C-alpha atoms as one frame of an Amber mdcrd trajectory, in Angstrom:
protein
  21.365 -60.103  71.398  21.160 -61.284  74.988  19.888 -64.820  74.477  17.467
 -66.623  76.730  19.510 -69.841  76.470  23.064 -68.853  75.548  25.840 -71.254
  74.673  24.260 -74.572  73.789  21.082 -76.107  72.457  19.005 -74.633  69.688
  19.888 -70.994  70.325  21.512 -69.725  67.156  21.904 -66.216  65.782  19.887
 -66.120  62.595  19.852 -62.349  62.402  16.336 -61.943  63.739  17.099 -62.282
  67.464  14.077 -64.569  67.847  15.170 -65.926  71.223  16.796 -62.771  72.533
  15.557 -61.093  75.691  17.275 -57.871  74.759  19.459 -56.263  72.112  21.824
 -53.321  72.010  21.086 -50.729  69.358  22.873 -47.698  67.980  21.159 -44.910
  66.115  23.212 -43.527  63.250  23.324 -39.765  63.073  24.510 -39.491  59.467
  22.141 -39.171  56.517  24.274 -39.207  53.353  25.826 -42.419  52.055  29.384
 -41.165  52.547  28.713 -40.052  56.111  26.874 -43.275  56.981  29.811 -45.379
  55.806  32.246 -43.135  57.701  30.212 -43.471  60.889  29.953 -47.252  60.559
  33.692 -47.447  59.846  34.394 -45.550  63.057  32.222 -47.942  65.052  33.497
 -51.154  63.498  37.135 -50.464  62.585  37.976 -47.467  64.779  38.351 -45.449
  61.594  40.979 -47.755  60.055  38.850 -48.619  57.025  40.773 -47.584  53.930
  39.480 -45.036  51.449  39.228 -47.714  48.771  37.141 -50.030  50.928  34.905
 -47.144  51.991  34.203 -46.466  48.324  33.416 -50.128  47.643  31.059 -50.416
  50.600  29.387 -47.109  49.768  28.689 -48.347  46.248  26.982 -51.542  47.425
  25.031 -49.541  50.016  23.667 -47.330  47.244  23.047 -50.331  45.004  20.837
 -51.932  47.634  18.723 -48.821  48.009  18.327 -48.503  44.242  17.937 -52.169
  43.367  15.478 -52.730  40.484  15.097 -56.477  41.019  12.638 -55.997  43.856
   9.142 -54.858  44.626   7.354 -53.413  47.623   4.643 -55.485  49.272   2.903
 -52.282  50.353   2.588 -51.375  46.672   1.578 -54.936  45.654   4.844 -55.219
  43.684   3.578 -52.627  41.198   6.890 -50.813  41.536   8.916 -53.774  40.207
  11.081 -52.637  37.277  13.355 -55.642  36.877  14.010 -57.818  33.841  12.487
 -61.190  34.803  10.790 -62.474  31.614   9.539 -65.962  32.428   6.636 -67.180
  34.542   7.148 -69.157  37.728   6.820 -72.397  35.705   9.363 -71.244  33.143
   7.090 -70.149  30.292   8.156 -67.201  28.142   6.337 -63.936  28.767   4.563
 -62.105  25.930   5.505 -58.519  25.135   3.080 -55.998  26.608   2.939 -54.234
  23.207   1.943 -57.471  21.446  -1.552 -58.866  21.050  -0.457 -62.363  20.027
  -0.999 -65.007  21.016  -3.068 -63.338  23.742  -5.236 -60.283  23.140  -5.393
 -57.950  26.146  -5.923 -54.397  27.309  -2.808 -54.076  29.482  -0.877 -51.830
  27.141   1.613 -49.069  27.891  -0.963 -46.554  26.671  -3.676 -47.767  29.062
  -1.311 -48.119  32.035   1.404 -45.479  31.559   2.675 -45.712  35.179   2.893
 -49.514  35.398   6.319 -49.932  33.815   4.922 -51.575  30.689   6.650 -51.129
  27.325   8.007 -52.882  24.292   9.366 -55.719  26.475   8.154 -58.941  28.054
   9.234 -58.322  31.659   7.010 -59.359  34.556   4.852 -56.533  35.903   1.687
 -55.993  37.933  -0.489 -53.369  36.247  -3.699 -54.411  38.052  -3.950 -53.318
  41.703  -6.105 -56.238  42.903  -3.219 -58.687  42.438  -0.381 -58.808  44.967
   2.263 -60.287  42.691   3.881 -59.747  39.313   2.615 -61.699  36.317   2.656
 -61.800  32.525   0.850 -63.209  29.534   2.615 -66.335  28.323   3.325 -67.532
  24.798   3.956 -71.248  24.989   1.764 -72.943  27.581   0.773 -76.404  26.232
  -2.778 -76.247  27.573  -3.409 -72.769  26.233  -3.348 -70.823  29.503  -3.113
 -67.131  28.760  -1.262 -65.777  31.791   0.696 -66.934  34.813   2.207 -65.328
  37.886   5.956 -64.838  37.982   8.447 -65.940  40.594   8.064 -64.229  43.939
   9.830 -60.914  43.647  12.042 -60.096  46.633  10.965 -57.287  48.900  12.874
 -54.083  48.300  15.486 -53.170  50.811  15.366 -50.120  52.993  18.032 -48.115
  54.775  18.159 -50.618  57.646  18.863 -53.563  55.342  21.395 -51.540  53.350
  23.216 -50.673  56.581  23.189 -54.337  57.537  24.797 -55.213  54.208  27.410
 -52.503  54.700  28.224 -53.958  58.120  28.579 -57.439  56.637  31.036 -56.105
  54.083  33.012 -54.295  56.797  33.237 -57.480  58.858  34.948 -59.123  55.886
  37.622 -56.432  55.613  41.195 -56.831  56.877  40.790 -53.587  58.820  38.212
 -55.290  61.061  40.560 -58.216  61.739  43.673 -56.216  62.621  44.607 -53.133
  64.576  47.091 -51.470  62.254  46.452 -49.371  59.131  46.146 -51.056  55.748
  48.032 -49.829  52.719  46.105 -50.887  49.638  47.366 -50.940  46.081  44.807
 -48.995  44.085  42.761 -51.092  41.638  45.157 -54.018  41.847  43.489 -57.359
  42.423  45.009 -59.854  44.820  46.930 -62.527  42.874  45.047 -65.814  42.697
  46.313 -68.601  44.920  48.844 -70.631  42.972  47.293 -73.709  41.414  49.610
 -76.665  41.111  49.069 -79.079  38.279  50.693 -81.893  40.252  53.381 -84.224
  39.054  56.108 -81.734  39.928  57.819 -83.786  42.617  60.549 -86.361  42.121
  59.123 -89.278  40.185  55.812 -87.558  39.398  53.773 -90.454  40.801  50.700
 -90.339  43.035  50.506 -91.679  46.576  47.966 -91.342  49.358  48.000 -91.925
  53.109  44.754 -92.506  54.998  45.059 -91.878  58.732  42.290 -93.832  60.508
  41.782 -92.920  64.151  39.743 -94.962  66.643  38.406 -92.227  68.941  38.062
 -93.228  72.574  40.906 -95.690  73.128  40.340 -99.050  71.449  40.756-102.363
  73.269  43.200-103.672  70.701  44.440-106.642  72.724  41.059-108.092  71.809
  41.718-107.141  68.197  45.043-109.016  68.149  45.065-111.509  71.048  47.294
-114.559  71.429  45.872-117.619  69.673  45.060-120.715  71.748  47.656-123.459
  71.414  49.939-121.473  69.112  52.690-120.692  71.628  55.152-123.030  73.361
  54.151-124.341  76.773  56.911-122.399  78.531  55.497-119.161  77.081  51.779
-119.853  76.762  50.646-116.344  75.898  47.007-117.344  75.482  46.889-118.813
  79.003  48.367-115.593  80.395  45.973-113.503  78.299  42.952-115.558  79.345
  43.917-115.386  83.005  44.058-111.597  83.159  41.173-110.911  80.762  38.764
-113.169  82.589  35.218-112.878  81.270  36.215-110.537  78.411  38.804-112.949
  76.952  38.170-114.144  73.414  38.051-117.868  72.738  39.206-119.710  69.634
  35.645-119.452  68.310  35.861-115.634  68.490  39.007-115.259  66.397  40.802
-116.197  63.212  44.429-117.386  63.198  47.139-115.171  61.697  50.188-117.291
  60.939  53.625-115.921  61.816  57.105-117.226  61.188  60.280-116.537  63.156
  58.370-114.447  65.690  60.320-113.408  68.786  57.706-115.120  70.993  58.197
-118.471  69.227  54.439-118.520  68.660  53.226-119.782  65.285  50.058-117.667
  65.146  48.165-114.833  66.780  44.445-114.254  66.822  42.383-111.685  64.960
  38.874-110.754  66.045  36.573-112.623  63.703  34.568-109.512  62.823  37.607
-108.271  60.882  37.245-110.578  57.896  38.839-108.178  55.407  41.943-107.708
  57.548  42.315-111.495  57.721  42.093-111.700  53.924  44.564-108.862  53.393
  46.980-110.291  55.957  46.912-113.666  54.251  47.435-111.914  50.888  50.397
-110.043  52.401  48.891-106.557  52.021  48.166-105.910  55.705  50.422-106.036
  58.749  50.110-105.424  62.475  52.415-103.674  64.915  52.179-104.871  68.513
  52.417-102.928  71.764  52.723 -99.527  70.117  51.894 -96.166  71.580  52.764
 -92.542  72.175  56.347 -92.131  73.389  58.913 -89.341  73.431  61.772 -91.767
  74.041  62.227 -95.369  75.194  60.970 -95.827  78.764  60.659 -98.467  81.445
  58.693 -98.741  84.675  61.200 -96.626  86.564  61.107 -93.520  84.371  58.003
 -93.528  82.165  56.232 -90.692  83.980  59.157 -88.304  83.890  60.153 -89.135
  80.326  56.662 -88.933  78.780  55.567 -85.284  79.123  51.815 -85.664  78.750
  48.818 -86.487  80.913  48.893 -90.254  80.542  45.642 -92.217  80.243  43.588
 -89.059  79.571  41.570 -88.879  76.350  42.025 -85.185  75.585  45.750 -85.017
  76.229  46.699 -88.262  74.538  44.480 -87.678  71.511  46.064 -84.287  70.944
  49.613 -85.497  71.521  49.143 -88.630  69.408  48.119 -86.482  66.457  50.781
 -83.825  67.069  53.552 -86.379  67.791  55.811 -83.677  69.199  55.897 -84.137
  72.959  59.088 -82.111  73.294  57.561 -79.143  71.431  60.200 -78.923  68.742
  57.748 -77.552  66.150  55.103 -75.981  68.364  51.480 -76.045  67.256  51.936
 -78.499  64.395  50.881 -82.077  63.721  52.502 -85.104  62.117  50.462 -84.836
  58.912  51.054 -81.098  58.572  54.822 -81.433  58.991  54.932 -84.302  56.525
  53.023 -82.229  53.955  55.349 -79.267  54.559  58.380 -81.439  53.782  56.865
 -82.726  50.551  55.607 -79.351  49.340  59.048 -77.930  50.028  60.570 -80.657
  47.850  58.451 -79.919  44.784  55.454 -82.155  45.390  51.892 -80.911  45.503
  50.591 -82.442  48.731  47.066 -81.873  49.986  45.769 -82.545  53.494  42.107
 -83.256  54.169  40.072 -84.046  57.258  36.670 -85.672  56.990  36.406 -85.529
  60.781  36.539 -81.848  61.749  39.517 -79.677  62.615  42.504 -81.746  63.709
  45.911 -80.713  65.073  47.390 -83.561  63.019  46.935 -81.567  59.796  48.495
 -78.307  60.971  51.854 -77.409  59.468  54.094 -74.393  59.845  52.566 -71.179
  58.488  53.262 -70.478  54.836  54.788 -73.839  53.986  51.719 -75.580  52.573
  48.188 -74.760  51.477  45.747 -74.699  54.373  44.256 -78.074  55.361  40.770
 -78.632  54.004  38.020 -79.804  56.339  34.882 -81.234  54.788  31.989 -83.410
  55.865  31.336 -86.980  54.804  28.780 -85.600  52.333  31.333 -83.282  50.758
  30.975 -79.530  50.501  27.915 -77.369  50.433  27.818 -74.757  47.721  28.987
 -71.406  49.036  25.945 -69.166  49.434  26.856 -65.903  47.699  23.861 -64.071
  49.139  24.193 -61.841  52.150  22.102 -62.578  55.225  20.210 -59.413  54.306
  18.867 -61.295  51.277  17.835 -64.172  53.543  16.317 -61.844  56.098  14.670
 -59.138  54.009  14.249 -60.985  50.662  15.858 -58.446  48.407  18.723 -58.123
  45.953  18.861 -61.630  44.439  21.781 -60.677  42.209  24.074 -59.652  45.035
  27.230 -61.778  45.191  29.034 -61.608  48.524  31.987 -63.510  47.029  32.751
 -60.537  44.804  32.380 -58.150  47.718  34.689 -60.181  49.996  37.320 -60.365
  47.262  36.962 -56.653  46.484  37.567 -55.516  50.068  40.552 -57.875  50.369
  42.480 -56.745  47.308  46.252 -56.486  47.068  48.140 -54.513  49.702  51.499
 -52.792  49.685  54.615 -54.625  50.861  54.758 -52.609  54.092  51.080 -53.054
  54.953  49.907 -54.768  58.145  51.104 -58.378  58.382  48.055 -59.453  60.380
  45.700 -57.824  57.910  47.503 -59.381  54.978  47.263 -62.802  56.635  43.495
 -62.390  56.992  43.041 -61.298  53.380  45.225 -64.099  52.077  43.439 -66.785
  54.070  39.884 -65.665  53.377  40.399 -65.302  49.631  42.347 -68.569  49.514
  39.510 -70.329  51.336  36.927 -69.050  48.863  39.071 -70.122  45.933  39.821
 -73.546  47.422  36.156 -74.125  48.152  35.066 -73.205  44.645  37.659 -75.455
  43.025  37.034 -78.446  45.289  33.258 -78.099  45.107  33.387 -78.193  41.317
  35.600 -81.285  41.340  33.440 -83.210  43.806  30.223 -82.407  41.965  31.211
 -84.883  39.254  32.827 -87.489  41.538  31.173 -90.850  42.151  32.064 -94.334
  43.370  31.594 -97.616  41.552  31.157 -99.643  44.749  28.375 -99.329  47.291
  29.722 -97.956  50.571  28.000 -98.623  53.908  25.846 -95.827  55.299  27.833
 -95.828  58.555  29.769 -92.708  59.466  33.065 -94.383  58.583  31.606 -95.709
  55.338  30.603 -92.213  54.284  33.979 -90.774  55.245  35.940 -93.363  53.283
  33.593 -92.866  50.330  34.494 -89.165  50.385  38.198 -90.049  50.548  37.766
 -92.249  47.475  36.042 -89.416  45.601  38.840 -87.010  46.470  41.411 -89.517
  45.253  39.439 -89.935  42.044  39.707 -86.188  41.428  43.430 -85.948  42.177
  44.228 -84.582  38.711  41.553 -81.884  38.907  42.861 -80.931  42.345  46.440
 -80.896  41.046  47.842 -83.246  43.693  50.471 -85.944  43.472  50.412 -86.581
  47.237  47.382 -86.683  49.536  46.919 -87.333  53.247  43.407 -87.937  54.559
  42.248 -87.980  58.173  39.174 -90.048  59.079  37.919 -91.349  62.389  35.334
 -93.559  64.010  34.172 -93.045  67.591  32.635 -95.302  70.226  35.762 -97.083
  71.506  35.660 -95.886  75.131  34.130 -99.147  76.337  34.035 -99.047  80.118
  31.212-101.559  79.856  30.030-104.234  77.422  33.372-104.382  75.670  32.668
-107.775  74.064  29.486-106.566  72.351  30.935-103.149  71.585  34.027-104.495
  69.850  32.005-106.956  67.792  29.797-104.109  66.547  32.601-101.613  65.943
  34.910-104.066  64.221  32.084-105.133  61.906  31.491-101.484  61.020  35.195
-100.945  60.347  35.447-104.119  58.282  32.493-103.249  56.038  33.769 -99.703
  55.426  37.314-100.869  54.679  36.032-103.568  52.360  34.221-101.025  50.174
  37.172 -98.631  50.271  39.737-101.264  49.272  37.542-102.390  46.366  37.130
 -98.793  45.194  40.833 -98.020  45.409  41.626-101.182  43.478  39.095-100.219
  40.804  40.852 -96.848  40.451  44.203 -98.608  40.031  45.560 -96.942  43.180
  45.836 -99.907  45.547  49.638 -99.999  45.374  49.765 -96.217  45.833  47.647
 -96.146  48.997  48.580 -96.856  52.615  46.046 -96.812  55.446  47.393 -96.489
  58.993  45.232 -97.064  62.074  45.805 -95.408  65.467  43.998 -94.762  68.746
  45.015 -92.524  71.642  45.666 -95.532  73.878  44.618 -99.135  74.394  42.803
-100.483  77.464  43.530-102.370  80.660  43.738-106.097  80.046  42.257-106.646
  83.507  38.554-105.800  83.031  36.394-103.865  85.431  33.378-105.332  87.205
  30.810-103.875  84.823  27.958-101.451  85.436  26.341-103.632  88.112  29.539
-104.625  89.877  29.096-108.349  89.315  31.125-108.731  86.140  28.083-108.665
  83.860  28.666-106.367  80.909  32.295-105.847  81.943  34.428-103.325  80.151
  38.023-102.182  80.236  39.550 -98.912  81.336  42.177 -96.522  80.018  45.505
 -98.115  79.233  48.482 -97.234  77.021  50.280 -99.633  74.675  48.152-101.494
  72.148  48.111-102.990  68.667  47.681-101.252  65.316  47.388-102.206  61.672
  48.497-100.955  58.268  47.212-101.984  54.878  47.866-101.172  51.230  48.917
-102.763  47.972  52.601-101.989  48.571  52.583-102.911  52.275  54.812-105.854
  53.167  51.957-107.687  54.803  51.598-111.029  56.518  53.768-110.020  59.472
  53.319-108.828  63.043  56.021-106.330  63.904  57.009-104.886  67.247  57.412
-106.730  70.548  54.315-108.579  71.722  54.254-108.664  75.550  55.135-111.997
  77.141  53.657-111.029  80.508  50.481-109.015  81.208  50.694-108.690  85.003
  52.830-106.356  87.084  55.340-109.190  87.403  56.426-108.433  83.840  58.772
-105.622  82.797  56.219-103.815  80.587  52.977-104.125  82.558  51.673-101.507
  84.955  48.639-101.942  87.194  45.692-103.937  85.797  47.548-104.823  82.631
  48.277-101.325  81.359  51.123-101.970  78.949  54.154 -99.732  78.534  54.621
 -99.404  74.756  57.789-100.902  73.347  57.353 -99.526  69.823  56.704 -95.797
  69.291  54.281 -94.557  66.668  57.298 -92.799  65.191  58.449 -96.255  64.060
  55.499 -96.639  61.691  55.685 -93.031  60.516  59.397 -93.356  59.796  58.929
 -96.082  57.207  55.765 -94.542  55.771  57.430 -91.132  55.393  60.311 -92.712
  53.475  57.842 -94.520  51.174  55.893 -91.282  50.696  58.957 -89.400  49.493
  60.007 -87.246  52.450  63.642 -86.167  51.913  66.135 -87.620  54.375  67.107
 -84.084  55.409  63.537 -83.419  56.626  62.878 -86.636  58.525  63.939 -85.316
  61.935  61.691 -82.276  61.587  58.740 -84.374  60.497  59.319 -86.702  63.481
  60.983 -84.658  66.258  61.320 -87.740  68.532  63.045 -89.771  65.833  66.614
 -89.474  67.061  65.558 -90.638  70.538  64.686 -94.090  69.196  67.532 -94.672
  66.769  70.150 -95.921  69.300  67.881 -98.847  70.233  66.828 -99.506  66.616
  63.142 -99.001  67.423  62.225 -97.433  64.069  61.017 -99.222  60.955  62.364
 -98.162  57.598  60.704 -98.388  54.194  62.047-101.882  53.575  60.516-103.137
  56.836  57.028-101.929  55.930  56.861-102.026  52.132  57.622-104.407  49.316
  60.542-103.532  47.024
């Protein structure tokens, strides 16, 4: 209807138009079922609705009007003729023709119009009750009778029409503008179910893509360590000078030892809230990549704007482009994860893509190359409600299954039928099938370790459960997208990072333990990204006096990778040796030009994951731009032999 508060807030269409200030109505002129369906088809599909789908919808329209599993409130449910035979507490009803164990006068002979008979179905033969009931046979305290479950109200023509409209809205004719050519009585083939293990090597591997939403201040995640660099290149002194009152001290960080680093430093710092990363780094199962970021090709201060076709320093643009990783639009509308999955599925693997953080461009591949990405919440999937909204609204027809109706009106079509319509039918039936299969698998999934109740903790717990059910899902490759927000710290960056890093550390700790318990630690790689880093030169804070200072949108930053096969204990990339505009990589206020593209990390990870060499340039369209300067990592750089 025409809502009082459209667009946002609590205004939602629940079918009753509770908050509407007006509605548009249409009065059907037809009276017979066939004519009613024809008239509705003209309104909704401009007459395109196929003969077969008209017949299906007409049959469910009639079924609603003649449903026996209902009763009329106006008749005190005395017209109920269904087959419910237990009381509301689950006790077995006694036959109306029997006098044991309860003797009674409610017999078919005494109440010939009440629907009684040689059965034990719930009925209401006495007019002073407003519900169905029955005598019961097995109540432990000896009660003689009990009311039955509330019987749904019978539908009327209005509710039957509503159901017919719901069915029409699920048809391909509604979602396209060209005629549909159905194949009579031929069901649509089920979506192909892979059993996994079909790719080269038949092993299992998983990538977890962890995104810090908001632009993380990662030079305070991986700062220079005091006293660890030579005097002629004292990175900590330079860092401390530009960071001012948001600089970390030695007490705020742990030392990460490095050898043969280009800076000649012997260690870098790690924020001391990231205890797990320190442990994994020391155990050589975590690494860092310094001054990384979104690039289309190598740039310097003279050409970075012209050679980086995106809106730099803007959240929306750089988040989207970081996840697409196709600034030159070579494979339009796709993302890095989707293209990677396409390459693997095309090479015989069964690769699934999952987001536990909403719809993401990163997961989108080319149409038809891979199964659709699956988006689920951190609590998993809700069971698909097979009831129509008519059941919810009018309380009738409890046996109606909308899944069957949706599948029936989207049956197989002829080869020369509408492409758009076929796409709709394929996707909607595939979605129902995927949901049913995944829901069943997750119902029995559990974790052995306690995960934090934070948003990231719940998301990584769901990733672990999906990995646990890899065989049931038929996957030998998985890519999972998770995220944590709250990194856009224009104020109170010191406190904010301490809190966020502690949250990340606790969630990763539980996840790593769980993956190890499943025996999948060496088969799992987690990669962390953010749309950009921050200015090293802080702002003056919310009061303008430096109190509660934050940092603003930057570009190049630091990222980490972890996993049992990761060649950890190293800091790759080129750590800046100057943070002011006097240096070759620093823009205003310490915004760093990235020296290492994100393609570098993806290049080595894609090789480890099994992407064929012939597909690497399509998976990473910028790849060739970085090869002349050797800016890409290969599998041997990132992973143990």
